Amino acid sequence: MTTPTFSTTQSISELRDQQSIYLKALQILIQDGSSMEKAQKTVCWNRLSRLHEAMPNQYLNPEHLFLQMLADTAAINPSKRKSR
């Protein structure tokens, strides 16, 4: 198996295997206060989108994930919530 890079197109199987990495990256973006517009330009967003497009019943839309994670972060750390 080749090592994935940002420029290689990954198979759906590879995307599935690395989904947890993309979710963690999205969580870090949210914790850093990134807007959805900024997050949409990232590799993790692109890869999560591909998973959702390929298997929408199994993988959530990254927009939904972003909003859900944002709400969870705000509920856990209300004092760290950044104004948007």
PDB file of C-alpha atoms in Angstrom:
ATOM      1  CA  MET A   1       0.000   0.000   0.000  1.00  0.00           C
ATOM      2  CA  THR A   2       1.327   3.424  -0.904  1.00  0.00           C
ATOM      3  CA  THR A   3       1.580   6.206   1.614  1.00  0.00           C
ATOM      4  CA  PRO A   4      -1.234   8.697   1.019  1.00  0.00           C
ATOM      5  CA  THR A   5      -0.336  12.289   0.304  1.00  0.00           C
ATOM      6  CA  PHE A   6      -2.441  15.375  -0.129  1.00  0.00           C
ATOM      7  CA  SER A   7      -2.060  15.147  -3.891  1.00  0.00           C
ATOM      8  CA  THR A   8      -3.034  11.502  -4.335  1.00  0.00           C
ATOM      9  CA  THR A   9      -6.605  10.479  -4.914  1.00  0.00           C
ATOM     10  CA  GLN A  10      -7.517   7.923  -2.332  1.00  0.00           C
ATOM     11  CA  SER A  11      -9.883   5.036  -2.843  1.00  0.00           C
ATOM     12  CA  ILE A  12     -13.075   4.894  -0.829  1.00  0.00           C
ATOM     13  CA  SER A  13     -11.570   2.029   1.154  1.00  0.00           C
ATOM     14  CA  GLU A  14      -8.570   4.173   2.086  1.00  0.00           C
ATOM     15  CA  LEU A  15     -10.847   7.063   3.000  1.00  0.00           C
ATOM     16  CA  ARG A  16     -12.895   4.783   5.242  1.00  0.00           C
ATOM     17  CA  ASP A  17      -9.746   3.501   6.947  1.00  0.00           C
ATOM     18  CA  GLN A  18      -8.595   7.062   7.669  1.00  0.00           C
ATOM     19  CA  GLN A  19     -11.937   8.651   8.544  1.00  0.00           C
ATOM     20  CA  SER A  20     -10.972   9.070  12.206  1.00  0.00           C
ATOM     21  CA  ILE A  21      -7.981  11.175  11.166  1.00  0.00           C
ATOM     22  CA  TYR A  22     -10.190  13.506   9.107  1.00  0.00           C
ATOM     23  CA  LEU A  23     -12.699  13.815  11.945  1.00  0.00           C
ATOM     24  CA  LYS A  24      -9.894  14.693  14.365  1.00  0.00           C
ATOM     25  CA  ALA A  25      -8.562  17.309  11.926  1.00  0.00           C
ATOM     26  CA  LEU A  26     -12.033  18.832  11.641  1.00  0.00           C
ATOM     27  CA  GLN A  27     -12.319  18.905  15.435  1.00  0.00           C
ATOM     28  CA  ILE A  28      -8.972  20.708  15.691  1.00  0.00           C
ATOM     29  CA  LEU A  29     -10.113  23.288  13.137  1.00  0.00           C
ATOM     30  CA  ILE A  30     -13.222  23.935  15.216  1.00  0.00           C
ATOM     31  CA  GLN A  31     -11.239  24.186  18.451  1.00  0.00           C
ATOM     32  CA  ASP A  32      -8.935  26.697  16.742  1.00  0.00           C
ATOM     33  CA  GLY A  33     -11.967  28.829  15.862  1.00  0.00           C
ATOM     34  CA  SER A  34     -12.005  28.224  12.101  1.00  0.00           C
ATOM     35  CA  SER A  35     -15.148  29.217  10.250  1.00  0.00           C
ATOM     36  CA  MET A  36     -17.039  26.730   8.134  1.00  0.00           C
ATOM     37  CA  GLU A  37     -15.899  28.598   5.026  1.00  0.00           C
ATOM     38  CA  LYS A  38     -12.278  28.115   6.040  1.00  0.00           C
ATOM     39  CA  ALA A  39     -12.838  24.456   6.932  1.00  0.00           C
ATOM     40  CA  GLN A  40     -14.435  23.827   3.527  1.00  0.00           C
ATOM     41  CA  LYS A  41     -11.080  24.575   1.889  1.00  0.00           C
ATOM     42  CA  THR A  42      -9.221  21.843   3.757  1.00  0.00           C
ATOM     43  CA  VAL A  43      -8.114  18.367   2.790  1.00  0.00           C
ATOM     44  CA  CYS A  44     -10.083  16.802   5.629  1.00  0.00           C
ATOM     45  CA  TRP A  45     -13.319  18.454   4.412  1.00  0.00           C
ATOM     46  CA  ASN A  46     -12.688  17.218   0.878  1.00  0.00           C
ATOM     47  CA  ARG A  47     -12.078  13.669   2.047  1.00  0.00           C
ATOM     48  CA  LEU A  48     -15.113  13.638   4.352  1.00  0.00           C
ATOM     49  CA  SER A  49     -17.197  14.984   1.449  1.00  0.00           C
ATOM     50  CA  ARG A  50     -16.025  12.178  -0.803  1.00  0.00           C
ATOM     51  CA  LEU A  51     -17.010   9.612   1.816  1.00  0.00           C
ATOM     52  CA  HIS A  52     -20.437  11.191   2.210  1.00  0.00           C
ATOM     53  CA  GLU A  53     -20.988  11.365  -1.554  1.00  0.00           C
ATOM     54  CA  ALA A  54     -19.980   7.726  -1.987  1.00  0.00           C
ATOM     55  CA  MET A  55     -21.995   6.397   0.966  1.00  0.00           C
ATOM     56  CA  PRO A  56     -24.461   9.027   2.203  1.00  0.00           C
ATOM     57  CA  ASN A  57     -26.356   6.572   4.401  1.00  0.00           C
ATOM     58  CA  GLN A  58     -23.178   5.632   6.257  1.00  0.00           C
ATOM     59  CA  TYR A  59     -21.215   8.922   6.429  1.00  0.00           C
ATOM     60  CA  LEU A  60     -22.564  12.327   7.398  1.00  0.00           C
ATOM     61  CA  ASN A  61     -22.154  15.466   5.339  1.00  0.00           C
ATOM     62  CA  PRO A  62     -19.125  17.463   6.580  1.00  0.00           C
ATOM     63  CA  GLU A  63     -21.360  20.506   7.060  1.00  0.00           C
ATOM     64  CA  HIS A  64     -23.527  18.516   9.459  1.00  0.00           C
ATOM     65  CA  LEU A  65     -20.419  17.169  11.210  1.00  0.00           C
ATOM     66  CA  PHE A  66     -18.999  20.685  11.549  1.00  0.00           C
ATOM     67  CA  LEU A  67     -22.176  22.067  13.077  1.00  0.00           C
ATOM     68  CA  GLN A  68     -22.538  19.079  15.403  1.00  0.00           C
ATOM     69  CA  MET A  69     -18.919  19.323  16.576  1.00  0.00           C
ATOM     70  CA  LEU A  70     -19.235  23.088  16.981  1.00  0.00           C
ATOM     71  CA  ALA A  71     -22.301  22.644  19.183  1.00  0.00           C
ATOM     72  CA  ASP A  72     -20.579  19.911  21.206  1.00  0.00           C
ATOM     73  CA  THR A  73     -17.491  22.092  21.699  1.00  0.00           C
ATOM     74  CA  ALA A  74     -19.610  25.055  22.778  1.00  0.00           C
ATOM     75  CA  ALA A  75     -21.505  22.879  25.254  1.00  0.00           C
ATOM     76  CA  ILE A  76     -18.282  21.524  26.768  1.00  0.00           C
ATOM     77  CA  ASN A  77     -16.356  24.826  26.820  1.00  0.00           C
ATOM     78  CA  PRO A  78     -18.854  27.697  26.824  1.00  0.00           C
ATOM     79  CA  SER A  79     -16.198  30.172  28.024  1.00  0.00           C
ATOM     80  CA  LYS A  80     -13.890  29.329  25.108  1.00  0.00           C
ATOM     81  CA  ARG A  81     -16.539  29.904  22.478  1.00  0.00           C
ATOM     82  CA  LYS A  82     -15.298  32.400  19.915  1.00  0.00           C
ATOM     83  CA  SER A  83     -17.552  34.930  18.289  1.00  0.00           C
ATOM     84  CA  ARG A  84     -18.136  34.262  14.612  1.00  0.00           C
TER      85      ARG A  84
END
